[in-house]
Amino acid sequence: MKKGLILLVLACVLVVSLVIAGCAPAPKPAPAPAPAPTVAPPPAVELKIWSGWATDKWTTTPFMHWWLGKVAEKSKAVNLTFKYVGGPEVFPPEQGMDSLKKGVVDAAFTTTAYHVGMVPEADTMKLSRLRPWEERASGAYDLMNKVHQEKTNAWYSWRLPIDDYFTMYLNVERAKPDLTGLKIRTTPIYTPLIRALGGTPVSMAIDEIYTALERKMIDGFGYPVPGLKDRKLETITKYQWGPPFYGSPTGLWYNLDKWKSLDERQRAFLNEMAIVAEKESLLIYEDYIKKDWEVNSKAGVQKFKFSPEDEKYFLDLAYDMGWKDVIGKAPDAAKFRPLMEKK
């Protein structure tokens, strides 16, 4: 009897609990998460880009076209496009940085050799013993960017990572690093070295070299290692003389006002692409130079090598005279030297 009473009481308690639970208000559902704010895409921007060289010449091909192709492939994500407006047919190479400064174009693929008058410190770029990514770590990149912003209203983006980019070509035999009595075509890049070696520098445009050689107005010329075939110079040149020297001072700059007007995501994309360009263009160059020399060799151009002692003398002289010349014109250029040399 007692056991049945206990069961009855428990049953009543259970029933009452169920009734109370049924009468209680239903729990409120958890609020739905707020939708993520929509991020507007960057505004569409077209950048007008100019090159210091014609489309079929060495520096524009392959590097300029590689850059445009690489950017076009990835830039849709940030609503950014480039429009290639041309090269020297638009305005002379020496006017490129000034045109960029004034905003005539938004970007310029050019060389510091064409604007050392505006930024004499930029001539140190050829004297660097570091790759561009090493210059970013050393502080040389930031300093180069700073002087371009101050003097040309330009943002320095990237440069070709090419060492040993320049050389001398002769049509006479010289077994030692001595140019005494010879007339050598020059640009500001080669002039201090030519004089230090006893030669007579002769300034002339690059397209005048062939005729000057043909008429024996000059005995040789300073020139980049690649690209003789661009102007058929391999057909009239006898020797690549001595070791190549100096790095490439060729790169890409943006008009600073245009750069600042870009969306932060667009600038980040272009900075990322600059680093990609520095690394990948080295591979492009190594492949190109191999094929380029095959053309020169078949045409009869020979490489004349110095003894190890003479080669060291030549290279030491090239860099010492280069730094002396640049610092003489722009004392502040001395700040670059410790940032551009191997530790």
XYZ file of C-alpha atoms in Angstrom:
343
model
C 0.000 0.000 0.000
C 2.778 2.378 0.955
C 4.656 1.542 -2.285
C 1.607 2.308 -4.407
C 1.134 5.636 -2.644
C 4.699 6.635 -3.409
C 4.274 5.792 -7.082
C 1.048 7.789 -7.198
C 2.763 10.831 -5.685
C 5.650 10.617 -8.174
C 3.202 10.356 -11.053
C 1.381 13.461 -9.838
C 4.657 15.362 -9.574
C 5.586 14.360 -13.118
C 2.205 15.458 -14.456
C 2.421 18.812 -12.664
C 5.963 19.360 -14.033
C 4.829 18.673 -17.560
C 1.910 21.024 -17.176
C 4.155 23.775 -15.821
C 6.651 23.212 -18.630
C 3.904 23.391 -21.205
C 2.660 26.655 -19.771
C 6.118 28.285 -19.749
C 6.863 30.651 -22.672
C 8.920 29.138 -25.469
C 12.589 30.248 -25.501
C 13.355 33.013 -27.946
C 15.440 31.945 -30.979
C 19.030 33.232 -31.096
C 19.293 36.373 -33.213
C 20.632 35.782 -36.726
C 24.155 37.101 -37.256
C 24.316 40.508 -38.886
C 25.253 40.320 -42.568
C 28.882 41.172 -43.283
C 29.267 44.700 -44.619
C 29.694 44.787 -48.382
C 33.154 46.002 -49.374
C 33.020 48.149 -52.465
C 35.500 47.180 -55.165
C 38.270 49.665 -55.963
C 37.304 52.260 -58.544
C 38.268 51.352 -62.097
C 41.577 52.972 -63.055
C 43.486 52.927 -66.328
C 47.161 53.836 -66.116
C 48.868 55.261 -69.194
C 52.349 53.747 -69.438
C 55.223 54.860 -71.675
C 58.537 53.164 -72.496
C 61.893 54.761 -73.214
C 62.450 52.266 -76.059
C 60.577 51.182 -79.161
C 58.430 48.082 -78.809
C 60.793 45.844 -80.798
C 63.985 46.843 -78.961
C 65.809 44.945 -76.269
C 64.562 46.513 -73.057
C 60.927 46.877 -74.083
C 60.951 43.331 -75.407
C 60.607 41.200 -73.384
C 60.354 43.138 -70.136
C 57.734 45.788 -70.942
C 55.458 43.291 -72.650
C 56.015 40.749 -69.879
C 54.978 43.349 -67.299
C 51.856 44.356 -69.201
C 50.867 40.730 -69.697
C 51.459 39.821 -66.066
C 49.510 42.802 -64.787
C 46.628 42.253 -67.220
C 46.415 38.654 -66.055
C 45.915 39.554 -62.390
C 44.803 43.165 -62.164
C 41.108 42.607 -62.794
C 40.748 41.701 -59.125
C 41.612 45.283 -58.179
C 39.930 46.982 -61.151
C 43.224 48.185 -62.607
C 44.442 48.241 -66.203
C 47.419 49.603 -68.111
C 47.287 51.313 -71.488
C 50.574 51.282 -73.377
C 50.826 54.674 -75.087
C 54.113 54.095 -76.925
C 57.803 54.827 -76.701
C 60.257 57.352 -78.196
C 57.840 58.120 -81.007
C 55.610 59.807 -78.388
C 58.386 61.952 -76.900
C 62.197 61.562 -76.664
C 63.551 59.271 -73.914
C 65.258 62.211 -72.208
C 61.837 63.809 -71.700
C 60.310 60.735 -70.120
C 60.756 61.585 -66.439
C 59.729 65.202 -66.942
C 56.575 64.020 -68.734
C 55.896 61.665 -65.855
C 56.454 64.454 -63.343
C 53.891 66.628 -65.117
C 51.352 63.812 -65.361
C 51.441 63.515 -69.156
C 51.736 59.777 -68.511
C 50.990 57.813 -65.343
C 53.888 55.362 -65.513
C 57.264 55.245 -67.247
C 59.465 52.249 -68.008
C 62.819 53.939 -68.433
C 66.395 54.217 -67.198
C 68.055 56.600 -64.781
C 70.581 57.377 -67.527
C 67.845 59.501 -69.125
C 67.107 61.590 -66.024
C 70.374 61.983 -64.110
C 70.050 65.707 -64.806
C 66.930 65.768 -62.638
C 68.128 63.214 -60.062
C 71.939 62.951 -60.133
C 71.828 60.528 -57.178
C 69.917 58.101 -59.401
C 73.156 57.391 -61.244
C 74.183 55.280 -58.253
C 71.702 52.616 -59.339
C 74.145 51.320 -61.941
C 76.859 50.993 -59.271
C 74.900 48.783 -56.902
C 76.431 45.374 -56.102
C 73.073 44.151 -54.742
C 69.993 42.645 -56.320
C 66.843 44.804 -56.051
C 65.332 42.660 -53.274
C 68.571 43.076 -51.329
C 68.301 46.839 -51.797
C 64.828 46.720 -50.263
C 66.366 45.100 -47.180
C 69.397 47.417 -47.008
C 67.428 50.668 -47.267
C 68.746 51.609 -50.726
C 65.304 51.206 -52.285
C 63.621 53.511 -49.773
C 66.296 56.173 -50.220
C 66.072 55.967 -54.028
C 62.301 56.265 -53.814
C 62.588 59.267 -51.493
C 64.855 61.290 -53.795
C 62.623 60.546 -56.803
C 59.540 61.656 -54.919
C 61.261 64.891 -53.895
C 62.852 65.743 -57.242
C 60.593 64.239 -59.905
C 57.213 63.740 -58.212
C 57.624 60.027 -58.996
C 57.141 56.779 -57.078
C 59.999 54.352 -57.764
C 58.496 50.880 -58.163
C 61.086 48.332 -59.328
C 64.165 47.796 -61.470
C 65.693 44.988 -63.490
C 67.858 42.698 -61.305
C 70.694 42.477 -63.818
C 74.353 42.598 -62.794
C 77.149 42.980 -65.356
C 74.827 44.757 -67.758
C 77.227 47.069 -69.614
C 80.352 46.357 -71.624
C 82.794 47.770 -74.159
C 82.895 46.728 -77.803
C 85.998 47.379 -79.913
C 86.956 47.023 -83.537
C 90.681 47.090 -82.768
C 92.780 44.665 -80.721
C 93.777 45.716 -77.223
C 95.265 43.031 -74.981
C 95.317 45.200 -71.847
C 92.733 47.480 -70.209
C 94.044 50.527 -72.044
C 92.121 52.714 -74.497
C 94.872 55.255 -75.146
C 94.503 56.813 -78.591
C 91.054 55.323 -79.237
C 87.778 57.165 -79.799
C 84.923 55.438 -77.972
C 81.230 56.204 -78.264
C 79.898 57.059 -74.842
C 76.980 58.077 -72.664
C 77.368 59.411 -69.105
C 77.477 55.785 -67.937
C 80.832 55.046 -69.616
C 82.557 58.416 -69.790
C 84.530 58.328 -66.481
C 85.865 54.831 -67.221
C 86.793 55.635 -70.826
C 88.774 58.663 -69.678
C 90.446 56.708 -66.869
C 91.570 54.132 -69.451
C 93.065 56.850 -71.661
C 90.353 56.861 -74.334
C 88.540 59.792 -75.899
C 84.784 59.734 -75.226
C 82.587 60.603 -78.212
C 78.956 61.360 -77.361
C 76.395 60.176 -79.881
C 72.928 58.689 -80.026
C 72.674 54.937 -80.007
C 71.260 54.838 -83.552
C 74.363 56.619 -84.877
C 76.822 53.923 -83.756
C 76.581 51.767 -86.886
C 77.403 54.580 -89.292
C 80.180 55.892 -87.024
C 81.823 52.452 -86.964
C 81.405 52.027 -90.697
C 83.091 55.353 -91.351
C 85.755 54.694 -88.673
C 84.734 57.796 -86.784
C 84.981 55.691 -83.606
C 87.026 52.626 -82.650
C 84.475 51.159 -80.291
C 81.491 51.880 -78.139
C 79.971 51.416 -74.723
C 76.730 49.452 -74.870
C 74.571 47.048 -72.867
C 75.677 43.419 -73.130
C 72.473 42.392 -74.947
C 70.831 44.036 -77.911
C 73.485 44.415 -80.626
C 71.097 42.740 -83.048
C 68.454 45.399 -82.403
C 70.539 47.738 -84.548
C 72.494 45.166 -86.593
C 75.658 46.101 -84.714
C 76.727 42.458 -84.506
C 77.407 42.618 -88.257
C 80.035 45.342 -87.876
C 81.540 44.676 -84.415
C 84.662 42.561 -83.780
C 85.131 42.226 -80.017
C 83.236 42.300 -76.759
C 86.170 43.701 -74.818
C 86.840 42.880 -71.202
C 84.407 41.901 -68.451
C 80.888 43.338 -68.278
C 80.328 45.796 -65.448
C 77.643 47.791 -63.616
C 74.013 46.838 -63.083
C 70.932 47.805 -65.020
C 69.445 51.179 -64.006
C 66.204 50.377 -65.860
C 62.902 50.197 -64.053
C 59.353 51.434 -63.608
C 58.205 54.701 -62.029
C 54.708 56.111 -61.382
C 53.562 59.706 -61.218
C 53.385 60.319 -57.467
C 50.032 62.120 -57.534
C 48.515 59.272 -59.522
C 50.056 56.731 -57.171
C 48.577 58.433 -54.112
C 45.143 58.610 -55.780
C 44.968 54.830 -56.185
C 42.969 52.672 -53.813
C 45.071 51.082 -51.078
C 44.352 47.635 -52.566
C 45.580 48.770 -55.968
C 48.831 50.097 -54.523
C 49.318 46.881 -52.570
C 48.793 44.882 -55.768
C 51.330 46.950 -57.694
C 53.879 46.643 -54.886
C 53.390 42.879 -54.895
C 53.801 42.783 -58.672
C 56.995 44.848 -58.413
C 58.633 42.159 -56.306
C 57.432 39.466 -58.714
C 58.860 41.472 -61.622
C 62.278 41.760 -59.984
C 62.547 38.024 -59.425
C 61.062 36.758 -62.695
C 62.826 39.236 -64.973
C 66.153 37.758 -63.871
C 65.107 34.416 -65.362
C 63.939 36.164 -68.520
C 67.304 37.907 -68.848
C 69.365 34.763 -68.356
C 67.445 33.012 -71.114
C 67.579 36.033 -73.411
C 71.294 36.677 -73.023
C 72.112 33.100 -73.959
C 70.148 33.328 -77.203
C 71.415 36.850 -77.859
C 75.060 35.768 -77.714
C 74.378 32.953 -80.179
C 73.405 35.629 -82.707
C 76.543 37.676 -81.978
C 78.804 34.652 -82.166
C 77.390 33.516 -85.503
C 77.988 37.021 -86.863
C 81.668 36.810 -85.860
C 81.772 38.834 -82.646
C 84.464 37.459 -80.310
C 84.811 37.779 -76.543
C 88.167 39.169 -75.497
C 89.025 38.278 -71.902
C 91.687 39.890 -69.743
C 94.008 38.066 -67.391
C 92.588 37.729 -63.846
C 94.837 40.572 -62.670
C 93.798 42.871 -65.510
C 90.148 41.994 -65.034
C 90.316 42.949 -61.361
C 92.060 46.193 -62.252
C 89.416 46.994 -64.868
C 86.447 46.305 -62.572
C 87.937 48.105 -59.575
C 88.617 51.102 -61.783
C 85.115 51.023 -63.266
C 83.408 51.143 -59.871
C 85.854 53.545 -58.247
C 85.564 56.010 -61.123
C 81.805 55.547 -61.195
C 81.392 56.452 -57.531
C 83.886 59.311 -57.783
C 81.981 60.770 -60.722
C 78.537 60.468 -59.156
C 79.563 61.809 -55.741
C 81.431 64.668 -57.436
C 78.188 65.735 -59.109
C 75.926 64.987 -56.160
C 77.628 64.738 -52.753
C 74.475 63.234 -51.216
C 74.994 60.212 -53.469
C 77.616 59.054 -50.965
C 74.723 57.956 -48.720
C 73.892 55.227 -51.209
C 77.291 53.534 -51.295
C 77.123 51.640 -47.965
C 73.560 50.603 -48.828
C 74.566 49.166 -52.216
C 77.679 47.148 -51.357
C 78.015 43.602 -50.123
C 78.602 43.313 -46.408
